[in-house]
Coordinates of C-alpha atoms in Angstrom, one line a residue:
Chain A
X19 CA 107.5 105.9 136.1
X20 CA 109.5 102.8 136.0
X21 CA 113.1 102.6 134.8
X22 CA 112.4 101.0 131.7
X23 CA 110.0 103.4 130.4
X24 CA 110.8 105.2 127.2
X25 CA 107.6 107.1 126.7
X26 CA 105.6 108.4 129.6
X27 CA 102.2 110.4 129.4
X28 CA 100.9 111.9 132.5
X29 CA 97.4 113.4 132.2
X30 CA 98.0 114.7 128.9
X31 CA 95.4 116.9 127.2
X32 CA 95.2 118.9 123.9
X33 CA 92.7 121.1 122.3
X34 CA 92.1 122.4 118.8
X35 CA 90.5 125.5 119.3
X36 CA 87.3 124.7 121.6
X37 CA 87.5 121.1 120.4
X38 CA 89.2 118.9 123.0
X39 CA 91.4 116.3 121.1
X40 CA 93.0 114.7 123.9
X41 CA 91.4 114.1 127.2
X42 CA 93.6 113.2 130.2
X43 CA 95.8 110.7 128.6
X44 CA 98.2 108.5 130.8
X45 CA 100.1 106.0 129.2
X46 CA 103.6 104.3 129.9
X47 CA 105.5 102.3 127.3
X48 CA 108.6 100.2 128.0
X49 CA 111.6 99.6 126.1
X50 CA 111.2 97.0 123.4
X51 CA 107.4 97.1 123.5
X52 CA 105.0 97.0 120.4
X53 CA 101.8 99.0 120.9
X54 CA 99.0 99.2 118.7
X55 CA 96.8 102.0 118.6
X56 CA 93.4 101.8 117.3
X57 CA 89.8 103.8 117.4
X58 CA 87.5 105.3 115.2
X59 CA 88.4 108.3 113.3
X60 CA 88.9 111.6 115.0
X61 CA 89.5 109.8 118.2
X62 CA 92.8 111.4 118.9
X63 CA 95.2 108.4 118.1
X64 CA 97.2 110.2 115.5
X65 CA 97.4 113.7 117.5
X66 CA 98.6 111.5 120.6
X67 CA 101.6 109.6 118.7
X68 CA 102.6 112.9 117.2
X69 CA 102.6 114.7 120.5
X70 CA 105.6 112.2 121.1
X71 CA 107.9 113.9 118.7
X72 CA 106.5 117.4 119.0
X73 CA 104.7 117.7 115.6
X74 CA 101.7 118.5 117.9
X75 CA 102.0 120.6 121.1
X76 CA 100.2 119.4 124.1
X77 CA 98.7 122.0 126.4
X78 CA 98.4 120.2 129.7
X79 CA 100.2 117.5 131.5
X80 CA 103.8 116.0 131.2
X81 CA 105.2 113.9 128.2
X82 CA 108.7 112.5 128.8
X83 CA 110.3 110.6 125.9
X84 CA 113.5 108.6 126.7
X85 CA 114.2 110.8 129.7
X86 CA 113.8 114.1 128.3
X87 CA 110.6 116.1 129.0
X88 CA 109.0 117.7 126.0
X89 CA 108.5 121.3 126.8
X90 CA 109.1 124.4 124.7
X91 CA 112.7 123.9 125.0
X92 CA 113.9 123.5 121.4
X93 CA 116.9 121.6 122.6
X94 CA 114.8 119.1 124.2
X95 CA 112.6 118.9 121.1
X96 CA 115.8 118.3 118.8
X97 CA 116.8 115.6 121.2
X98 CA 113.8 113.9 121.4
X99 CA 113.3 113.9 117.2
X100 CA 116.8 112.6 116.9
X101 CA 115.9 109.3 118.9
X102 CA 112.2 109.0 117.4
X103 CA 111.6 107.9 113.9
X104 CA 108.3 108.4 112.2
X105 CA 106.5 106.9 109.3
X106 CA 103.6 108.6 107.8
X107 CA 100.4 107.6 106.0
X108 CA 101.4 109.6 102.9
X109 CA 105.0 108.8 103.1
X110 CA 106.3 112.3 103.0
X111 CA 109.4 111.2 101.1
X112 CA 111.3 114.1 99.6
X113 CA 110.4 114.2 95.8
X114 CA 113.4 116.1 94.8
X115 CA 115.9 113.7 96.2
X116 CA 116.5 110.1 95.1
X117 CA 115.8 107.4 97.7
X118 CA 119.4 106.7 98.6
X119 CA 119.6 111.0 99.5
X120 CA 116.4 110.6 101.2
X121 CA 117.9 108.2 103.4
X122 CA 121.5 109.9 103.9
X123 CA 120.2 113.5 104.4
X124 CA 119.4 113.5 108.0
X125 CA 122.5 111.3 109.0
X126 CA 124.8 113.6 107.4
X127 CA 123.0 116.8 108.5
X128 CA 121.7 115.8 111.9
X129 CA 124.1 113.3 113.0
X130 CA 127.1 114.9 111.1
X131 CA 127.9 111.6 109.6
X132 CA 130.3 111.5 106.5
X133 CA 128.6 110.8 103.3
X134 CA 130.3 107.6 102.6
X135 CA 129.3 106.4 106.1
X136 CA 125.8 107.6 105.7
X137 CA 125.7 105.9 102.2
X138 CA 126.7 102.5 103.8
X139 CA 124.3 102.5 106.6
X140 CA 121.5 103.5 104.3
X141 CA 122.2 100.8 101.9
X142 CA 122.1 98.6 104.9
X143 CA 118.7 99.5 105.5
X144 CA 117.5 99.8 102.0
X145 CA 118.5 96.0 101.5
X146 CA 116.6 95.3 104.5
X147 CA 113.4 96.6 103.3
X148 CA 114.3 95.0 99.8
X149 CA 114.5 98.2 97.5
X150 CA 118.4 98.1 97.2
X151 CA 117.9 98.1 93.4
X152 CA 115.8 101.3 93.3
X153 CA 118.0 103.5 95.5
X154 CA 118.8 106.0 92.6
X155 CA 115.3 106.4 91.3
X156 CA 113.2 109.2 92.6
X157 CA 110.1 108.7 95.0
X158 CA 107.6 109.3 92.5
X159 CA 109.1 106.5 90.2
X160 CA 108.3 103.9 92.7
X161 CA 105.1 102.2 93.8
X162 CA 103.3 103.2 97.0
X163 CA 104.6 99.9 98.7
X164 CA 108.1 100.7 97.5
X165 CA 107.7 104.2 98.8
X166 CA 106.5 103.6 102.0
X167 CA 109.4 101.0 102.5
X168 CA 111.9 103.8 101.8
X169 CA 110.2 106.0 104.4
X170 CA 110.7 103.2 106.8
X171 CA 114.5 103.0 105.9
X172 CA 114.8 106.7 106.1
X173 CA 113.4 106.8 109.5
X174 CA 115.7 103.8 110.3
X175 CA 118.8 105.5 109.3
X176 CA 118.8 107.8 112.1
X177 CA 119.0 104.7 114.3
X178 CA 116.2 105.7 116.5
X179 CA 115.4 104.2 119.8
X180 CA 111.7 103.9 119.0
X181 CA 109.5 104.2 115.9
X182 CA 106.2 105.7 115.4
X183 CA 103.9 104.8 112.6
X184 CA 100.9 106.8 111.6
X185 CA 98.5 104.8 109.5
X186 CA 101.4 103.5 107.6
X187 CA 99.2 101.2 105.2
X188 CA 96.1 103.3 104.8
X189 CA 97.0 105.1 101.8
X190 CA 98.3 101.8 100.0
X191 CA 96.7 99.5 97.4
X192 CA 95.6 96.4 99.1
X193 CA 98.1 94.0 97.5
X194 CA 101.0 96.3 98.7
X195 CA 99.9 96.4 102.5
X196 CA 101.7 93.0 103.1
X197 CA 105.0 94.0 102.0
X198 CA 105.1 96.9 104.3
X199 CA 103.6 95.0 107.1
X200 CA 106.1 92.3 106.6
X201 CA 108.9 94.9 107.1
X202 CA 107.2 96.3 110.1
X203 CA 106.8 92.5 111.7
X204 CA 110.7 92.1 111.0
X205 CA 111.3 95.3 112.8
X206 CA 109.4 94.2 115.7
X207 CA 110.9 91.0 115.9
X208 CA 114.3 92.6 116.2
X209 CA 113.1 94.3 119.2
X210 CA 112.4 97.9 118.1
X211 CA 109.9 99.7 120.3
X212 CA 107.0 100.6 118.2
X213 CA 103.8 102.6 118.4
X214 CA 101.5 101.8 115.6
X215 CA 98.3 103.5 114.7
X216 CA 96.6 101.2 112.4
X217 CA 93.3 99.4 111.6
X218 CA 95.2 96.1 110.7
X219 CA 94.0 94.0 113.4
X220 CA 95.8 90.9 111.9
X221 CA 99.1 92.8 112.3
X222 CA 97.9 93.9 116.1
X223 CA 97.2 90.3 117.0
X224 CA 100.7 89.0 115.6
X225 CA 102.9 91.7 117.0
X226 CA 101.3 93.9 119.8
X227 CA 102.1 93.5 123.3
X228 CA 99.3 96.0 124.1
X229 CA 96.6 97.3 122.2
X230 CA 95.5 100.9 123.0
X231 CA 91.9 101.5 122.1
X232 CA 90.8 105.3 121.9
X233 CA 87.6 107.1 121.7
X234 CA 86.8 110.9 121.7
X235 CA 90.3 111.8 123.0
X236 CA 90.5 109.1 125.9
X237 CA 92.1 105.9 126.1
X238 CA 89.3 103.5 126.9
X239 CA 91.3 100.4 127.4
X240 CA 94.8 99.0 127.0
X241 CA 95.1 95.5 127.1
X242 CA 97.0 92.3 125.6
X243 CA 95.7 91.3 122.3
X244 CA 93.9 88.3 123.0
X245 CA 92.4 89.8 126.2
X246 CA 91.4 92.8 124.0
X247 CA 89.8 90.9 121.2
X248 CA 88.1 88.1 123.4
X249 CA 87.3 90.0 126.8
X250 CA 86.9 93.7 125.9
X251 CA 85.7 95.6 129.0
X252 CA 83.7 98.5 127.7
X253 CA 80.7 98.7 125.2
X254 CA 82.6 101.2 123.1
X255 CA 85.2 98.7 122.4
X256 CA 82.7 95.8 121.6
X257 CA 80.8 98.2 119.1
X258 CA 84.3 99.1 117.4
X259 CA 85.4 95.4 117.1
X260 CA 82.0 94.4 115.8
X261 CA 82.4 96.9 113.0
X262 CA 86.1 96.6 112.2
X263 CA 86.3 92.7 112.4
Chain B
X1 CA 110.8 116.7 58.4
X2 CA 108.9 118.7 55.6
X3 CA 107.7 116.1 53.1
X4 CA 104.9 115.5 50.7
X5 CA 103.0 113.2 53.3
X6 CA 104.1 115.5 56.3
X7 CA 102.3 118.5 54.4
X8 CA 99.3 116.3 53.4
X9 CA 98.9 115.1 57.0
X10 CA 99.4 118.2 58.7
X11 CA 98.1 121.2 56.4
X12 CA 95.5 119.6 54.2
X13 CA 93.9 116.8 56.3
X14 CA 90.4 118.0 55.8
X15 CA 88.5 120.6 53.8
X16 CA 88.5 123.3 56.6
X17 CA 92.2 122.5 57.6
X18 CA 93.1 123.2 53.6
X19 CA 91.3 126.4 53.5
X20 CA 93.0 127.7 56.8
X21 CA 96.2 126.6 55.6
X22 CA 95.6 128.3 52.0
X23 CA 94.5 131.5 53.8
X24 CA 97.7 131.5 55.9
X25 CA 100.2 130.8 53.2
X26 CA 98.7 133.4 51.1
X27 CA 98.9 135.9 53.9
X28 CA 102.7 135.0 54.7
X29 CA 103.4 135.0 51.0
X30 CA 102.1 138.6 50.8
X31 CA 103.9 140.3 53.9
X32 CA 107.2 138.2 54.1
X33 CA 108.7 139.6 50.9
X34 CA 108.0 143.3 51.2
X35 CA 109.2 143.0 55.1
X36 CA 112.5 141.2 53.7
X37 CA 112.8 144.1 51.2
X38 CA 112.9 146.7 53.8
X39 CA 114.8 145.0 56.3
X40 CA 117.6 143.8 54.1
X41 CA 117.5 143.9 50.3
X42 CA 116.5 147.7 49.9
X43 CA 118.0 148.8 53.4
X44 CA 121.0 150.8 53.7
X45 CA 123.8 149.7 56.0
X46 CA 126.4 152.4 55.5
X47 CA 126.0 156.1 55.2
X48 CA 127.2 159.3 56.8
X49 CA 123.7 161.0 57.5
X50 CA 120.1 160.5 56.8
X51 CA 120.4 161.6 53.2
X52 CA 122.8 158.7 52.4
X53 CA 120.0 156.4 52.8
X54 CA 117.4 155.2 50.4
X55 CA 113.7 155.8 50.9
X56 CA 112.7 152.2 50.2
X57 CA 114.4 150.5 53.0
X58 CA 115.6 150.8 56.4
X59 CA 118.2 152.9 57.2
X60 CA 120.5 150.8 59.6
X61 CA 123.5 153.2 59.3
X62 CA 122.1 155.2 62.3
X63 CA 122.7 152.0 64.4
X64 CA 126.2 151.8 63.1
X65 CA 126.8 155.5 63.8
X66 CA 125.9 155.2 67.2
X67 CA 126.7 151.7 67.9
X68 CA 129.5 152.8 70.5
X69 CA 126.9 154.8 72.5
X70 CA 124.4 151.7 72.2
X71 CA 127.1 149.5 73.5
X72 CA 128.9 151.4 76.2
X73 CA 126.8 154.9 76.6
X74 CA 129.8 157.5 77.1
X75 CA 132.3 155.3 78.7
X76 CA 135.7 157.0 77.8
X77 CA 137.1 155.4 74.6
X78 CA 140.7 154.9 76.0
X79 CA 139.1 152.7 79.2
X80 CA 136.7 150.9 77.0
X81 CA 138.7 147.8 77.1
X82 CA 137.3 147.4 80.7
X83 CA 133.7 147.3 79.2
X84 CA 134.6 144.8 76.5
X85 CA 136.4 142.7 79.2
X86 CA 133.4 142.5 81.3
X87 CA 131.2 141.7 78.0
X88 CA 133.8 139.0 77.1
X89 CA 133.6 137.2 80.2
X90 CA 129.9 137.2 80.3
X91 CA 129.7 133.9 78.1
X92 CA 132.0 131.9 80.1
X93 CA 129.7 132.7 83.3
X94 CA 126.9 131.6 81.4
X95 CA 128.5 128.4 80.1
X96 CA 129.8 127.4 83.4
X97 CA 126.2 127.9 84.6
X98 CA 124.6 125.8 81.9
X99 CA 127.1 123.1 81.1
X100 CA 127.0 120.3 83.7
X101 CA 129.7 118.1 82.5
X102 CA 132.2 121.0 81.8
X103 CA 135.9 120.2 82.5
X104 CA 137.2 122.2 85.5
X105 CA 133.4 122.9 86.8
X106 CA 134.8 124.2 90.4
X107 CA 137.2 126.6 88.8
X108 CA 134.4 127.8 86.5
X109 CA 132.0 128.1 89.2
X110 CA 134.3 130.1 91.3
X111 CA 135.1 132.5 88.3
X112 CA 131.1 132.7 88.0
X113 CA 131.0 133.7 91.6
X114 CA 133.7 136.3 91.5
X115 CA 132.4 137.7 88.2
X116 CA 130.2 140.3 89.9
X117 CA 132.9 141.7 91.9
X118 CA 135.3 142.1 88.9
X119 CA 132.5 143.7 87.2
X120 CA 132.3 146.2 89.7
X121 CA 136.1 146.8 89.9
X122 CA 136.4 147.0 86.2
X123 CA 133.6 149.3 85.4
X124 CA 133.8 151.8 88.5
X125 CA 137.8 151.3 88.6
X126 CA 139.7 151.0 91.8
X127 CA 143.3 150.3 92.6
X128 CA 145.4 150.4 89.5
X129 CA 142.5 151.4 87.3
X130 CA 141.3 155.1 86.8
X131 CA 137.8 155.4 88.0
X132 CA 135.2 156.2 85.7
X133 CA 132.3 158.1 87.0
X134 CA 128.9 155.9 86.5
X135 CA 127.1 159.1 84.8
X136 CA 129.3 158.2 81.8
X137 CA 127.8 154.6 81.5
X138 CA 125.2 154.0 79.2
X139 CA 123.3 151.9 76.7
X140 CA 123.5 148.0 76.9
X141 CA 126.0 148.6 79.6
X142 CA 123.8 150.2 81.8
X143 CA 120.5 148.0 80.9
X144 CA 122.6 144.9 81.8
X145 CA 124.0 146.1 84.9
X146 CA 120.8 147.4 86.3
X147 CA 118.9 144.3 84.8
X148 CA 121.2 141.5 85.7
X149 CA 122.6 143.0 88.7
X150 CA 119.1 143.7 90.1
X151 CA 117.9 140.4 89.5
X152 CA 120.7 138.5 90.9
X153 CA 121.1 140.5 94.0
X154 CA 117.6 140.6 94.9
X155 CA 117.2 136.8 94.4
X156 CA 118.3 135.9 97.9
X157 CA 116.8 138.9 99.4
X158 CA 113.6 137.5 97.9
X159 CA 114.1 134.3 99.7
X160 CA 114.7 135.9 103.2
X161 CA 111.8 138.0 102.7
X162 CA 109.6 135.2 101.9
X163 CA 110.7 133.1 104.7
X164 CA 110.4 136.2 107.1
X165 CA 106.8 137.0 106.2
X166 CA 106.0 133.3 107.1
X167 CA 108.1 133.4 110.4
X168 CA 106.4 132.5 113.5
X169 CA 108.3 135.6 115.2
X170 CA 105.8 138.5 115.0
X171 CA 108.6 141.2 114.8
X172 CA 110.2 139.5 111.6
X173 CA 107.0 138.9 110.0
X174 CA 105.8 142.3 110.6
X175 CA 108.9 144.1 109.3
X176 CA 108.8 141.7 106.1
X177 CA 105.0 142.3 105.5
X178 CA 105.4 146.2 105.7
X179 CA 108.5 146.2 103.4
X180 CA 106.8 143.9 100.7
X181 CA 103.7 145.6 100.8
X182 CA 105.1 149.1 100.7
X183 CA 107.7 148.6 97.9
X184 CA 105.1 146.6 95.9
X185 CA 102.4 149.2 96.3
X186 CA 104.5 151.8 94.6
X187 CA 105.7 152.1 91.0
X188 CA 109.2 151.3 90.2
X189 CA 109.5 155.1 88.9
X190 CA 108.6 156.5 92.1
X191 CA 111.4 154.4 94.0
X192 CA 114.0 155.6 91.4
X193 CA 112.8 159.2 92.1
X194 CA 113.1 158.7 95.8
X195 CA 116.6 157.0 95.6
X196 CA 118.0 159.8 93.3
X197 CA 116.1 162.9 94.8
X198 CA 115.1 162.1 98.2
X199 CA 118.0 159.6 99.5
X200 CA 120.6 162.1 99.6
X201 CA 118.8 164.5 101.5
X202 CA 118.5 161.8 104.2
X203 CA 122.3 160.8 104.0
X204 CA 125.1 162.8 106.0
X205 CA 126.8 165.5 104.2
X206 CA 129.7 164.5 102.0
X207 CA 128.6 161.1 101.9
X208 CA 127.6 160.6 98.0
X209 CA 126.4 157.6 96.6
X210 CA 126.4 157.9 92.7
X211 CA 123.4 157.9 90.6
X212 CA 123.8 154.3 89.0
X213 CA 124.3 152.6 92.4
X214 CA 121.1 154.4 93.9
X215 CA 119.3 153.1 90.7
X216 CA 120.5 149.7 91.3
X217 CA 119.3 150.0 94.9
X218 CA 116.1 151.0 93.8
X219 CA 115.7 148.1 91.4
X220 CA 117.0 145.7 94.0
X221 CA 114.5 146.5 96.4
X222 CA 111.6 146.5 93.8
X223 CA 112.8 143.2 92.5
X224 CA 113.1 141.8 96.1
X225 CA 109.6 142.6 96.9
X226 CA 108.1 140.8 93.9
X227 CA 110.1 137.9 94.0
X228 CA 109.5 137.4 97.8
X229 CA 105.8 137.3 96.8
X230 CA 106.4 134.8 94.0
X231 CA 108.5 132.6 96.3
X232 CA 106.0 132.8 99.1
X233 CA 103.6 131.5 96.9
X234 CA 105.6 128.4 96.2
X235 CA 106.3 127.9 99.9
X236 CA 102.6 128.0 100.4
X237 CA 102.0 125.2 97.9
X238 CA 104.4 122.9 99.8
X239 CA 102.5 120.0 101.3
X240 CA 102.5 120.1 105.2
X241 CA 104.0 116.4 105.0
X242 CA 107.3 117.9 103.9
X243 CA 107.8 120.1 106.9
X244 CA 106.6 117.3 109.2
X245 CA 108.8 114.5 107.8
X246 CA 111.9 117.1 108.0
X247 CA 111.2 117.8 111.5
X248 CA 110.6 114.3 112.6
X249 CA 114.1 113.5 111.2
X250 CA 115.5 116.4 113.5
X251 CA 116.4 118.8 110.9
X252 CA 116.8 122.2 112.0
X253 CA 114.7 125.4 110.6
X254 CA 117.5 126.5 108.5
X255 CA 118.6 122.9 107.4
X256 CA 114.9 122.0 106.7
X257 CA 114.5 124.9 104.6
X258 CA 117.7 125.0 102.6
X259 CA 117.5 121.2 101.8
X260 CA 113.9 120.1 101.7
X261 CA 111.3 123.3 101.3
X262 CA 113.5 125.8 99.1
X263 CA 114.7 123.4 96.4
X264 CA 111.2 122.2 95.8
X265 CA 109.4 125.6 96.4
X266 CA 111.8 127.5 94.0
X267 CA 111.6 124.9 91.3
X268 CA 107.6 125.2 91.1
X269 CA 108.1 129.0 91.0
X270 CA 110.7 129.1 88.2
X271 CA 108.3 130.1 85.5
X272 CA 106.6 133.0 87.7
X273 CA 110.3 134.2 88.9
X274 CA 111.5 134.3 85.3
X275 CA 108.4 136.3 84.5
X276 CA 109.1 139.0 87.2
X277 CA 112.8 138.9 86.2
X278 CA 111.9 139.7 82.5
X279 CA 109.5 142.5 83.6
X280 CA 112.2 144.0 85.7
X281 CA 114.8 143.9 82.8
X282 CA 112.6 145.7 80.8
X283 CA 111.5 148.2 83.4
X284 CA 115.2 149.5 83.9
X285 CA 114.5 151.6 80.9
X286 CA 112.5 154.0 83.4
X287 CA 116.0 155.2 84.7
X288 CA 115.8 157.6 82.0
X289 CA 113.6 159.7 84.4
X290 CA 116.6 160.2 86.7
X291 CA 118.7 161.1 83.9
X292 CA 120.5 157.9 83.1
X293 CA 120.5 156.8 79.6
X294 CA 120.1 153.0 79.0
X295 CA 119.6 151.3 75.7
X296 CA 116.4 153.1 75.3
X297 CA 117.6 156.4 76.4
X298 CA 120.5 156.0 73.9
X299 CA 117.9 155.3 71.2
X300 CA 115.9 158.6 71.9
X301 CA 119.1 160.6 72.1
X302 CA 120.1 159.3 68.6
X303 CA 116.6 160.1 67.2
X304 CA 117.1 163.9 68.5
X305 CA 120.2 164.1 66.2
X306 CA 119.2 166.4 63.2
X307 CA 121.6 164.2 61.1
X308 CA 119.2 161.3 61.7
X309 CA 115.7 162.6 61.9
X310 CA 112.5 160.5 61.6
X311 CA 114.4 156.9 61.9
X312 CA 112.2 155.9 64.9
X313 CA 111.2 152.4 63.4
X314 CA 114.8 151.3 62.7
X315 CA 116.0 152.5 66.4
X316 CA 113.1 150.9 68.2
X317 CA 113.2 147.7 66.0
X318 CA 117.0 147.6 66.8
X319 CA 116.3 148.0 70.8
X320 CA 113.4 145.8 70.7
X321 CA 115.6 143.0 68.9
X322 CA 118.4 143.4 71.8
X323 CA 115.8 143.3 74.4
X324 CA 114.1 140.4 72.9
X325 CA 117.6 138.3 72.5
X326 CA 118.1 138.7 76.4
X327 CA 114.5 138.0 77.4
X328 CA 114.3 135.2 75.3
X329 CA 117.4 133.8 76.5
X330 CA 116.0 134.0 80.1
X331 CA 112.8 132.2 79.2
X332 CA 114.9 129.5 77.8
X333 CA 117.2 129.1 80.7
X334 CA 114.3 128.9 82.9
X335 CA 112.9 126.0 80.6
X336 CA 116.3 124.5 80.7
X337 CA 116.2 124.5 84.6
X338 CA 112.6 123.1 84.9
X339 CA 113.5 120.2 82.7
X340 CA 116.8 119.6 84.6
X341 CA 115.1 119.8 88.2
X342 CA 112.1 117.5 87.0
X343 CA 112.1 114.2 88.8
X344 CA 108.6 113.2 87.7
X345 CA 108.1 110.7 85.0
X346 CA 105.1 112.8 83.4
X347 CA 105.1 116.4 83.0
X348 CA 106.0 118.1 79.8
X349 CA 107.6 121.3 79.1
X350 CA 107.9 123.5 76.0

């Protein structure tokens, strides 16, 4: 484990009942790295990134996030969750709160910020994702693309050290995908550490330092994008690429 | 607006529509005048006893003659100002909860929060006030005390029970499940009996909780169990993504429930919660079996008076009207809450 490592998976396995979703995962991500995780559905890619903030519990192996090992220890879990932002496929904004309140809630309650400071911080990120004129609306009054951008701003308000994206554009209409990807590209350019589960290969080519290809709960290969697309090692990767490109 | 064109459009738009309208209008025209005659025009409002009433209309004099009991039960006349004060403060509490832009909102809410304690102090007495035994209470006073008291105190208990039942800690969930299932599995009447007859047997000698409080406890426990199941339904309807988003942001269990889950779960359970609350409010009449005379009990006592024989219809109509006013009020309040909390563009409420 090197000193720049922010995520460290060592022989991680997980089962849902008898079904093994993660099979001996080894992965190390350095600070500032952008990783795109892809693979067929059911390959365990979402489960893997959800293990990073303990939305899923791994049963074997070791996961260390930013120096904190994820165990049953609630304190460790809280520490990790404070440092890890997450964006979901279904946005999961809180429908009973305005966009602004969605963004200030966690800074106020978890980071114990004052309301004024939290609002200022939230407005800064909401401007960045270009929905500063919608902040007093409720989530259901926004388009899917706007909601996902708000969800990204909400995660950023906790000023996380790394961001997880679980198929952030899969629930969006095609014309809204670009506005969300643009926000993510901007974030990558600013040096955020990112793990992105996505099928957007254009995004992967442009942004990723490494592409991790998973199948049947295993990491089949992990390579720089040019290598990955032009010179894949395994037959499974070739098959997947031929289907998706 | 009731204009000619409105009438034509809505009542006589087609042949079948016209026939239905005519039948209904004929039906209303034939029953409303006699009802009005009985209720108002032929009715007697003031009389000394049954013989002073006409036979063509209602004899509302019985209500007037027993009005004190309907309102206060047998609360001593010289102390009745205390009950009046309790009644007089109630509208202010309601207004402070309903009116969002009220000036001095904070002071009003503080007052609303202290009201229940004031009620206990005023009704029971305490330092500076002579104590009034609760077996003297009755009528509307008792109905409101048990009904509203039960609903309000049971509400937070229901939330804890619902959360407890879904808890990952086996001991807590087992206790909550046993409590809810046991209470829900027996009729309120048996709980009232249990409270009034059996509870004293288990309590140490000399420790005597009065009858009304025992009834209140039974009512609270009953309503808490029912409310818990309603709220659990709301909790179960919450998408998993809401829990995950809250957890991913680092919120603790209580922060997640208080800030994210409960506000949404309670909102969708408002209609069902109000439904059980209305049911409970009316069920408080059952306290008659343990010798307490609520509104209905006072009515039955009035009917037993030889001076006012056979006036069942008047008494029950009056009692029904009083219950209706309160229950309709609950129902309107719930609609108001639903509208206020609605953050979608679409849904419609009536």
